[in-house]
Amino acid sequence: MEKTQHKPHCLILPYPIQGHINPMLQLSKRLADKGIAITFAVLENVLSSTDDAFSASISVETISDGYTAATRAAALPPEYLPAFRKAGTESLAQLIERLREGGRPVDCVVYDTFLPWGLAVAKRLGLLGAAFFTQSCSVNIVYYSLFKGWLKVPEVGKEVLLPGLPELGVADLPSFLLDRETHPGSFELLVDQFEGVEDSNFVFVNSVYELEEEATDWLKKFMSVKTIGPTIPSMYLDKRLQHDINYGLSLFKPDDTCMKWLQQQSPRSVIYISFGSMAKLQEQQMRELATALKLTGKHFLWVVRSSEASKLPRDFVGEASGQGLIVSWCPQLEVLAHDAIGCFITHCGWNSTLEALSLGVPMVGVPWWSDQATNAKFVMDVWKMGVRARPGEGGVVGHEELVRCVKHVMEGERSEEMRGNAMKWKELTKGAVDEGGSSDNNIQEFVSTMVGGEA
Ligand code: UDX
């Protein structure tokens, strides 16, 4: 790349789901703060959810996946992904051309690895390409080993030993390795993330080097990995930075009343429960959770998305009204940062896990699918700041097990040790994004390359 005469310009291409938009938008804000012009490319339906505060510093443009809001809802990955590839490739190239004609030429496409064709478009147009992985380096090692053929799916069934990782039991592996039939297309999506990645000029991972040093060092042998996490708004890492308090684009409407309610609770007394933006729990699992919450007698804040609400036990909402609050979506970062929160029952989506690590909140992991089981394994055995609840029949975690886990984390013999570890990771993740920290250095290195025109 030649030294640019204009302000360096990155086009950011996220996969259009909340758990992918959040970290990529946050990286965009960091890059914008460091003088990079940013265009955030999203689908039409995401556009209406953007927050004015962020769109003032970042331009937002649309690309197409070939669907309308109505047809997209019914599309499954095996048909959706190839259609998105085709329409996305065309519309992305057109967008880059439009920007060039409008005097805003793009220098680098930062593409979500769920959309590996973003790299092909960048290379065809002579631009730099930077991959962005929303999952941890450790999970990347599992998928990359499958991609390279070093790990064979039929072998999966016994313990797996991979470089840079602790021994992983079957239950610790990302779910789609064993569960391909239930979610067709998902396994291929995850493995295909590595298409062309060795040729990407940069490979961003939303993780923190100090959380997984060995895994990161091993991956670096094959690709230009740069850990840049945690990608959470600066206010949560430095209270003085009040201008950056939320992600800036929410596909769900947060219910802020819970913050007032939390204000009335004593420190470390509340259980926060959320399963992210996608999980569809079995009705039985919702019943077990409700029973467990009642049995603990503790205050709770439970996020039940509108699409899941009909699964709540009929009497529970009324019965529990004195004990807890159920909301359809909340400002999760504000909640986790509140000192009333004593523990987080989580599906261990990577964003939620990293957010809890960064805000020092011990976890009870109840993984649902994808990388979540592997994240839960690390929470319990590597970072030692929580436990993973053991599922019973049909994969459902029973209420007794849930009560045991909550007590273990909030008041058990090892609860202080876990909280101590949580505080340690909180400090460490903050250090990574502070000036001169591992993630800040990686971002700075990228920015310097963009400004200096060398890659
Ligand atoms: C998905 C996958 O399921 C996950 O396994 C993968 O690691 C990333 O993409 P999702 O299931 O939505 O994401 O979970 P998670 O990664 O935790 O992301 C959810 C995001 O929504 C978090 O940033 C969280 O702060 C936010 N959130 C969640 C809210 O803002 N409010 C809520 O009420 C719940």
Coordinates of C-alpha atoms and ligand atoms in Angstrom, one line a residue:
M1 CA 0.0 0.0 0.0
E2 CA 1.3 3.4 -0.9
K3 CA 1.4 6.3 1.6
T4 CA -2.1 7.8 1.5
Q5 CA -2.7 11.5 0.8
H6 CA -6.1 11.3 2.5
K7 CA -7.1 10.3 6.0
P8 CA -6.7 6.4 6.1
H9 CA -10.2 4.9 5.6
C10 CA -11.4 1.4 6.8
L11 CA -14.6 -0.2 5.7
I12 CA -15.9 -2.4 8.5
L13 CA -18.1 -5.4 7.5
P14 CA -19.8 -7.1 10.4
Y15 CA -22.0 -10.2 10.3
P16 CA -25.4 -8.7 11.1
I17 CA -26.1 -10.1 14.6
Q18 CA -25.7 -8.4 17.9
G19 CA -22.8 -10.5 19.1
H20 CA -20.8 -9.6 16.1
I21 CA -21.9 -6.0 15.6
N22 CA -20.9 -5.0 19.2
P23 CA -17.2 -5.8 19.1
M24 CA -16.7 -4.6 15.5
L25 CA -18.4 -1.3 16.2
Q26 CA -16.3 -0.8 19.3
L27 CA -13.1 -1.4 17.4
S28 CA -14.4 1.1 14.8
K29 CA -14.8 3.7 17.6
R30 CA -11.2 3.1 18.8
L31 CA -9.9 3.4 15.3
A32 CA -11.9 6.6 14.7
D33 CA -10.4 8.0 17.9
K34 CA -7.0 7.4 16.5
G35 CA -7.7 9.3 13.3
I36 CA -8.9 6.6 10.9
A37 CA -12.0 7.4 8.8
I38 CA -14.6 4.6 9.3
T39 CA -17.4 3.4 7.1
F40 CA -19.6 0.7 8.9
A41 CA -21.4 -1.4 6.3
V42 CA -24.6 -3.0 7.5
L43 CA -27.9 -4.4 6.1
E44 CA -30.8 -2.1 5.7
N45 CA -32.7 -3.5 8.7
V46 CA -29.7 -2.8 11.0
L47 CA -29.5 0.8 9.9
S48 CA -32.5 1.9 11.9
S49 CA -31.0 0.7 15.1
T50 CA -27.9 2.9 15.0
D51 CA -27.4 5.5 17.7
D52 CA -26.8 9.1 16.7
A53 CA -23.9 9.4 19.1
F54 CA -21.8 6.9 17.1
S55 CA -23.0 7.8 13.6
A56 CA -21.7 11.3 14.2
S57 CA -18.1 10.0 14.1
I58 CA -18.6 6.9 11.8
S59 CA -20.4 6.8 8.5
V60 CA -22.9 4.1 8.0
E61 CA -23.7 2.6 4.6
T62 CA -25.7 -0.4 3.5
I63 CA -24.9 -3.6 1.6
S64 CA -27.3 -6.3 0.6
D65 CA -27.6 -10.0 1.5
G66 CA -30.2 -10.6 -1.2
Y67 CA -33.1 -10.8 1.2
T68 CA -35.8 -8.6 2.7
A69 CA -36.6 -8.5 6.4
A70 CA -39.5 -10.8 5.8
T71 CA -37.7 -13.4 3.7
R72 CA -34.5 -13.3 5.8
A73 CA -36.3 -14.4 8.9
A74 CA -37.1 -17.8 7.3
A75 CA -33.7 -18.4 5.7
L76 CA -31.5 -21.1 7.1
P77 CA -27.7 -21.0 6.9
P78 CA -27.3 -23.5 4.0
E79 CA -29.3 -21.2 1.7
Y80 CA -28.7 -17.9 3.4
L81 CA -24.9 -17.9 3.4
P82 CA -24.3 -18.5 -0.3
A83 CA -27.0 -16.0 -1.1
F84 CA -25.3 -13.4 1.2
R85 CA -22.0 -14.2 -0.4
K86 CA -23.3 -13.5 -3.9
A87 CA -25.3 -10.4 -3.1
G88 CA -22.8 -9.2 -0.5
T89 CA -19.8 -9.5 -2.9
E90 CA -21.6 -7.5 -5.5
S91 CA -23.0 -4.8 -3.2
L92 CA -19.7 -4.4 -1.3
A93 CA -17.7 -3.9 -4.5
Q94 CA -20.3 -1.3 -5.6
L95 CA -20.2 0.5 -2.3
I96 CA -16.4 0.7 -2.4
E97 CA -16.6 2.1 -5.9
R98 CA -19.2 4.6 -4.9
L99 CA -17.1 5.7 -2.0
R100 CA -14.1 6.1 -4.3
E101 CA -16.1 8.2 -6.8
G102 CA -17.4 10.3 -3.9
G103 CA -13.8 11.2 -2.9
R104 CA -13.6 8.7 0.1
P105 CA -11.5 5.9 -1.2
V106 CA -11.2 2.8 1.0
D107 CA -7.8 1.6 2.0
C108 CA -8.6 -1.5 4.1
V109 CA -11.7 -3.8 4.5
V110 CA -12.0 -5.1 8.0
Y111 CA -14.3 -8.2 7.5
D112 CA -16.0 -10.4 9.9
T113 CA -14.6 -13.9 9.3
F114 CA -18.3 -15.2 9.0
L115 CA -18.1 -13.2 5.7
P116 CA -14.7 -14.4 4.3
W117 CA -15.6 -13.1 0.8
G118 CA -15.0 -9.6 2.2
L119 CA -11.2 -10.5 1.9
A120 CA -11.7 -11.6 -1.7
V121 CA -13.4 -8.3 -2.6
A122 CA -10.6 -6.3 -0.9
K123 CA -7.8 -8.2 -2.7
R124 CA -9.6 -8.0 -6.1
L125 CA -9.8 -4.2 -5.7
G126 CA -6.2 -3.9 -4.6
L127 CA -7.0 -3.0 -1.0
L128 CA -5.7 -4.3 2.4
G129 CA -7.8 -6.9 4.1
A130 CA -8.1 -7.4 7.9
A131 CA -9.9 -10.4 9.4
F132 CA -11.9 -9.9 12.5
F133 CA -12.7 -12.9 14.7
T134 CA -15.4 -12.5 17.3
Q135 CA -14.4 -15.7 19.2
S136 CA -11.4 -16.4 21.4
C137 CA -7.9 -17.6 20.1
S138 CA -8.5 -20.9 21.9
V139 CA -11.7 -21.5 20.0
N140 CA -10.0 -20.4 16.8
I141 CA -7.4 -23.2 17.3
V142 CA -10.2 -25.8 17.3
Y143 CA -11.8 -24.5 14.1
Y144 CA -8.5 -23.9 12.4
S145 CA -7.4 -27.5 13.2
L146 CA -10.6 -28.7 11.5
F147 CA -10.1 -26.4 8.6
K148 CA -6.5 -27.7 8.0
G149 CA -7.6 -31.3 8.5
W150 CA -5.4 -31.7 11.6
L151 CA -8.4 -32.6 13.6
K152 CA -10.9 -35.0 12.1
V153 CA -14.5 -34.8 13.2
P154 CA -14.9 -38.6 13.6
E155 CA -12.0 -38.5 16.1
V156 CA -14.1 -36.3 18.2
G157 CA -15.7 -38.4 20.8
K158 CA -12.6 -38.8 23.0
E159 CA -10.4 -36.2 24.7
V160 CA -8.9 -33.7 22.3
L161 CA -5.4 -32.4 22.8
L162 CA -4.5 -29.4 20.6
P163 CA -1.4 -27.1 20.8
G164 CA -1.8 -24.2 23.1
L165 CA -5.0 -25.6 24.7
P166 CA -5.7 -27.6 27.9
E167 CA -7.1 -31.1 27.2
L168 CA -10.7 -30.7 26.0
G169 CA -13.4 -33.3 26.8
V170 CA -16.2 -33.9 24.4
A171 CA -18.5 -31.6 26.4
D172 CA -15.9 -28.8 26.2
L173 CA -15.8 -28.7 22.4
P174 CA -17.7 -26.1 20.3
S175 CA -21.2 -27.7 19.9
F176 CA -21.4 -27.9 16.1
L177 CA -18.6 -30.5 15.9
L178 CA -21.0 -33.0 17.3
D179 CA -24.3 -31.5 16.4
R180 CA -24.1 -30.9 12.7
E181 CA -27.6 -32.2 11.8
T182 CA -29.5 -30.0 14.2
H183 CA -28.0 -26.8 12.8
P184 CA -27.2 -27.4 9.1
G185 CA -24.6 -25.1 7.6
S186 CA -23.3 -23.8 11.0
F187 CA -20.3 -26.2 11.1
E188 CA -19.2 -25.1 7.6
L189 CA -19.7 -21.4 8.5
L190 CA -17.4 -21.7 11.5
V191 CA -14.7 -23.8 9.7
D192 CA -14.8 -21.6 6.5
Q193 CA -13.9 -18.6 8.6
F194 CA -10.3 -19.4 7.8
E195 CA -10.7 -19.2 4.0
G196 CA -7.8 -17.0 2.9
V197 CA -7.0 -15.8 6.4
E198 CA -3.3 -16.6 6.0
D199 CA -3.2 -13.9 3.3
S200 CA -5.1 -11.3 5.4
N201 CA -2.8 -8.4 6.1
F202 CA -4.0 -8.3 9.7
V203 CA -6.0 -10.8 11.8
F204 CA -7.8 -9.1 14.7
V205 CA -9.1 -11.2 17.5
N206 CA -11.5 -9.8 20.1
S207 CA -9.5 -11.2 23.0
V208 CA -6.7 -10.2 25.4
Y209 CA -3.2 -11.6 25.0
E210 CA -2.7 -12.1 28.7
L211 CA -5.9 -14.3 28.9
E212 CA -4.6 -16.8 26.4
E213 CA -0.9 -16.3 25.8
E214 CA -0.1 -19.8 24.6
A215 CA -3.0 -20.1 22.2
T216 CA -2.3 -16.7 20.7
D217 CA 1.4 -17.4 20.3
W218 CA 0.6 -20.7 18.5
L219 CA -1.9 -19.0 16.1
K220 CA 0.6 -16.3 15.3
K221 CA 2.8 -18.9 13.6
F222 CA 0.1 -19.2 10.9
M223 CA -1.5 -15.8 10.6
S224 CA -0.9 -12.1 11.6
V225 CA -2.9 -12.3 14.9
K226 CA -3.5 -9.1 16.8
T227 CA -5.5 -9.4 20.0
I228 CA -7.4 -6.1 20.4
G229 CA -9.9 -6.8 23.2
P230 CA -11.8 -6.3 25.3
T231 CA -13.9 -4.3 22.8
I232 CA -16.1 -2.7 25.4
P233 CA -16.8 1.0 25.6
S234 CA -14.1 3.0 27.3
M235 CA -16.3 4.3 30.2
Y236 CA -16.2 0.8 31.7
L237 CA -12.4 0.8 31.7
D238 CA -11.9 4.4 32.7
K239 CA -14.7 6.2 34.5
R240 CA -13.5 9.5 33.2
L241 CA -14.5 8.6 29.6
Q242 CA -18.2 9.3 30.1
H243 CA -18.7 10.0 26.4
D244 CA -18.4 6.3 25.5
I245 CA -21.0 4.4 27.6
N246 CA -22.8 2.1 25.3
Y247 CA -22.1 0.1 22.1
G248 CA -24.1 2.4 20.0
L249 CA -26.2 0.0 18.0
S250 CA -28.8 -2.2 19.6
L251 CA -31.1 -4.5 17.7
F252 CA -33.2 -4.9 20.8
K253 CA -34.8 -2.1 22.9
P254 CA -33.1 -1.9 26.4
D255 CA -35.4 -1.5 29.4
D256 CA -33.6 1.0 31.6
T257 CA -36.0 0.6 34.5
C258 CA -33.7 -2.2 35.8
M259 CA -31.0 0.3 36.6
K260 CA -33.2 2.2 39.1
W261 CA -34.2 -1.2 40.6
L262 CA -30.5 -2.2 40.9
Q263 CA -29.8 1.0 42.7
Q264 CA -32.0 -0.2 45.6
Q265 CA -30.2 -3.5 46.0
S266 CA -27.2 -4.1 48.3
P267 CA -23.7 -4.9 47.0
R268 CA -23.2 -8.3 45.4
S269 CA -26.7 -9.5 46.3
V270 CA -28.3 -9.9 42.8
I271 CA -28.1 -12.8 40.4
Y272 CA -28.0 -11.5 36.7
I273 CA -29.3 -14.0 34.1
S274 CA -28.9 -13.6 30.4
F275 CA -28.5 -15.9 27.4
G276 CA -27.5 -13.3 24.8
S277 CA -29.3 -12.4 21.6
M278 CA -29.8 -15.8 20.0
A279 CA -30.3 -18.7 22.5
K280 CA -33.6 -20.5 22.4
L281 CA -34.0 -22.3 25.7
Q282 CA -36.1 -25.4 26.2
E283 CA -39.2 -24.7 28.1
Q284 CA -38.0 -27.2 30.7
Q285 CA -34.8 -25.2 31.1
M286 CA -36.8 -22.1 31.8
R287 CA -38.8 -23.9 34.5
E288 CA -35.6 -25.2 36.1
L289 CA -34.1 -21.7 36.2
A290 CA -37.3 -20.2 37.6
T291 CA -37.4 -22.9 40.3
A292 CA -33.8 -22.4 41.1
L293 CA -34.2 -18.6 41.4
K294 CA -37.1 -19.0 43.8
L295 CA -35.1 -21.5 45.9
T296 CA -32.0 -19.3 46.3
G297 CA -34.3 -16.6 47.8
K298 CA -31.9 -14.0 46.2
H299 CA -32.8 -11.0 44.2
F300 CA -32.4 -11.5 40.5
L301 CA -32.5 -9.6 37.2
W302 CA -33.4 -12.0 34.3
V303 CA -33.3 -11.0 30.6
V304 CA -36.0 -13.0 28.8
R305 CA -36.2 -11.8 25.1
S306 CA -39.8 -11.2 23.9
S307 CA -39.5 -14.2 21.6
E308 CA -38.8 -16.4 24.7
A309 CA -41.3 -14.9 27.1
S310 CA -44.1 -17.5 26.4
K311 CA -41.8 -20.2 27.8
L312 CA -41.8 -18.7 31.3
P313 CA -43.8 -20.7 33.8
R314 CA -47.2 -19.2 34.0
D315 CA -47.3 -18.2 37.7
F316 CA -43.7 -17.3 38.0
V317 CA -43.9 -13.7 36.8
G318 CA -46.5 -12.7 39.5
E319 CA -45.0 -14.8 42.2
A320 CA -41.5 -13.5 41.7
S321 CA -42.3 -9.9 41.5
G322 CA -41.0 -9.1 45.0
Q323 CA -37.9 -11.1 44.5
G324 CA -36.7 -10.1 41.1
L325 CA -37.2 -8.3 37.8
I326 CA -37.7 -9.8 34.3
V327 CA -36.9 -7.5 31.4
S328 CA -36.8 -8.2 27.6
W329 CA -33.3 -6.6 27.1
C330 CA -31.1 -4.5 29.4
P331 CA -28.0 -2.3 29.1
Q332 CA -25.8 -5.3 30.0
L333 CA -22.6 -3.5 30.4
E334 CA -24.2 -1.0 32.9
V335 CA -25.7 -4.0 34.7
L336 CA -22.5 -5.9 35.0
A337 CA -20.6 -2.8 36.1
H338 CA -23.2 -2.3 38.9
D339 CA -21.9 -3.3 42.4
A340 CA -25.3 -4.9 43.2
I341 CA -24.5 -7.8 40.9
G342 CA -23.1 -10.8 42.7
C343 CA -23.0 -13.4 40.0
F344 CA -23.9 -13.8 36.3
I345 CA -25.7 -16.9 35.0
T346 CA -24.7 -16.8 31.4
H347 CA -24.7 -18.9 28.2
C348 CA -21.0 -17.9 27.9
G349 CA -21.3 -16.2 24.6
W350 CA -17.8 -14.8 24.0
N351 CA -18.9 -11.1 24.4
S352 CA -20.7 -11.8 27.6
T353 CA -17.8 -13.8 28.9
L354 CA -15.3 -11.1 28.0
E355 CA -17.5 -8.4 29.5
A356 CA -17.8 -10.3 32.8
L357 CA -14.0 -10.9 32.8
S358 CA -13.5 -7.2 32.2
L359 CA -15.9 -6.0 34.8
G360 CA -14.9 -8.6 37.5
V361 CA -18.2 -10.5 37.8
P362 CA -18.0 -14.3 38.7
M363 CA -20.0 -16.5 36.4
V364 CA -22.2 -19.7 36.4
G365 CA -21.9 -21.0 32.8
V366 CA -24.9 -22.7 31.2
P367 CA -23.7 -23.0 27.6
W368 CA -26.2 -23.4 24.8
W369 CA -24.4 -23.8 21.5
S370 CA -21.4 -22.9 19.4
D371 CA -18.2 -21.8 21.2
Q372 CA -20.0 -21.4 24.5
A373 CA -19.0 -24.7 26.1
T374 CA -15.3 -24.0 25.4
N375 CA -15.6 -20.6 26.9
A376 CA -17.3 -22.1 30.0
K377 CA -14.4 -24.6 30.4
F378 CA -12.0 -21.7 30.4
V379 CA -14.1 -19.7 32.9
M380 CA -14.0 -22.6 35.3
D381 CA -10.6 -24.3 34.8
V382 CA -8.3 -21.6 33.3
W383 CA -9.5 -18.3 34.6
K384 CA -11.0 -19.8 37.7
M385 CA -13.7 -17.2 38.1
G386 CA -16.8 -19.3 38.0
V387 CA -18.2 -22.7 37.4
R388 CA -19.9 -24.6 34.6
A389 CA -23.3 -26.1 35.6
R390 CA -23.6 -29.8 34.7
P391 CA -26.5 -30.6 32.5
G392 CA -28.7 -33.6 33.3
E393 CA -31.1 -35.5 31.0
G394 CA -31.8 -34.0 27.6
G395 CA -29.1 -31.4 28.2
V396 CA -31.2 -29.5 30.7
V397 CA -29.5 -28.1 33.8
G398 CA -31.7 -29.0 36.8
H399 CA -32.7 -26.5 39.5
E400 CA -30.7 -28.3 42.2
E401 CA -27.5 -28.0 40.1
L402 CA -28.2 -24.3 39.4
V403 CA -28.8 -23.6 43.1
R404 CA -25.5 -25.4 44.0
C405 CA -23.6 -23.4 41.4
V406 CA -25.0 -20.1 42.5
K407 CA -24.2 -20.8 46.1
H408 CA -20.8 -22.0 45.2
V409 CA -20.0 -18.8 43.4
M410 CA -21.7 -16.3 45.7
E411 CA -21.1 -17.7 49.2
G412 CA -19.2 -21.0 49.0
E413 CA -15.7 -21.7 50.4
R414 CA -14.1 -20.7 47.1
S415 CA -16.2 -17.7 46.4
E416 CA -13.7 -15.2 47.7
E417 CA -10.9 -16.8 45.6
M418 CA -13.1 -16.5 42.5
R419 CA -13.9 -12.9 43.2
G420 CA -10.2 -12.3 43.7
N421 CA -9.5 -13.8 40.4
A422 CA -12.3 -11.8 38.8
M423 CA -10.7 -8.6 40.1
K424 CA -7.3 -9.7 38.8
W425 CA -8.7 -10.3 35.2
K426 CA -10.5 -7.0 35.5
E427 CA -7.3 -5.1 36.1
L428 CA -5.5 -7.1 33.5
T429 CA -8.0 -6.5 30.7
K430 CA -8.1 -2.8 31.6
G431 CA -4.3 -2.8 31.4
A432 CA -4.4 -4.3 27.9
V433 CA -6.4 -1.4 26.4
D434 CA -4.7 1.4 28.4
E435 CA -2.0 3.3 26.5
G436 CA 1.0 0.9 26.0
G437 CA -1.0 -2.2 26.9
S438 CA -1.0 -5.3 24.6
S439 CA -4.2 -4.6 22.8
D440 CA -3.6 -0.8 22.5
N441 CA -0.1 -1.5 21.1
N442 CA -1.7 -3.9 18.5
I443 CA -4.3 -1.3 17.5
Q444 CA -1.6 1.4 17.4
E445 CA 0.6 -0.7 15.1
F446 CA -2.3 -1.2 12.7
V447 CA -3.0 2.6 12.7
S448 CA 0.7 3.4 12.1
T449 CA 0.7 1.0 9.1
M450 CA -2.4 2.7 7.7
V451 CA -1.0 6.1 8.2
G452 CA 2.5 5.2 7.0
G453 CA 1.1 3.3 4.1
E454 CA 3.1 0.1 4.6
A455 CA 1.7 -3.4 5.2
Ligands
UDX1 C1 -23.1 -14.8 19.5 C2 -22.8 -16.3 19.8 O1 -24.0 -17.0 20.3 C3 -21.7 -16.4 20.8 O2 -21.5 -17.8 21.1 C4 -20.5 -15.9 20.1 O3 -19.4 -16.0 20.9 C5 -20.7 -14.4 19.7 O4 -21.9 -14.3 18.9 P1 -24.8 -14.0 21.5 O5 -25.3 -15.3 21.7 O6 -25.7 -12.9 21.3 O7 -23.6 -13.9 20.4 O8 -24.0 -13.7 22.9 P2 -22.8 -12.7 23.3 O9 -21.6 -13.0 22.6 O10 -22.7 -12.8 24.8 O11 -23.3 -11.3 22.8 C6 -24.4 -10.7 23.4 C7 -24.2 -9.2 23.4 O12 -25.5 -8.6 23.7 C8 -23.3 -8.8 24.5 O13 -22.4 -7.8 24.1 C9 -24.2 -8.2 25.6 O14 -23.6 -7.1 26.4 C10 -25.3 -7.7 24.8 N1 -26.6 -7.8 25.6 C11 -27.1 -9.0 26.0 C12 -27.2 -6.6 26.0 O15 -26.7 -5.5 25.7 N2 -28.4 -6.7 26.7 C13 -28.9 -7.9 27.1 O16 -30.0 -7.8 27.7 C14 -28.3 -9.1 26.7

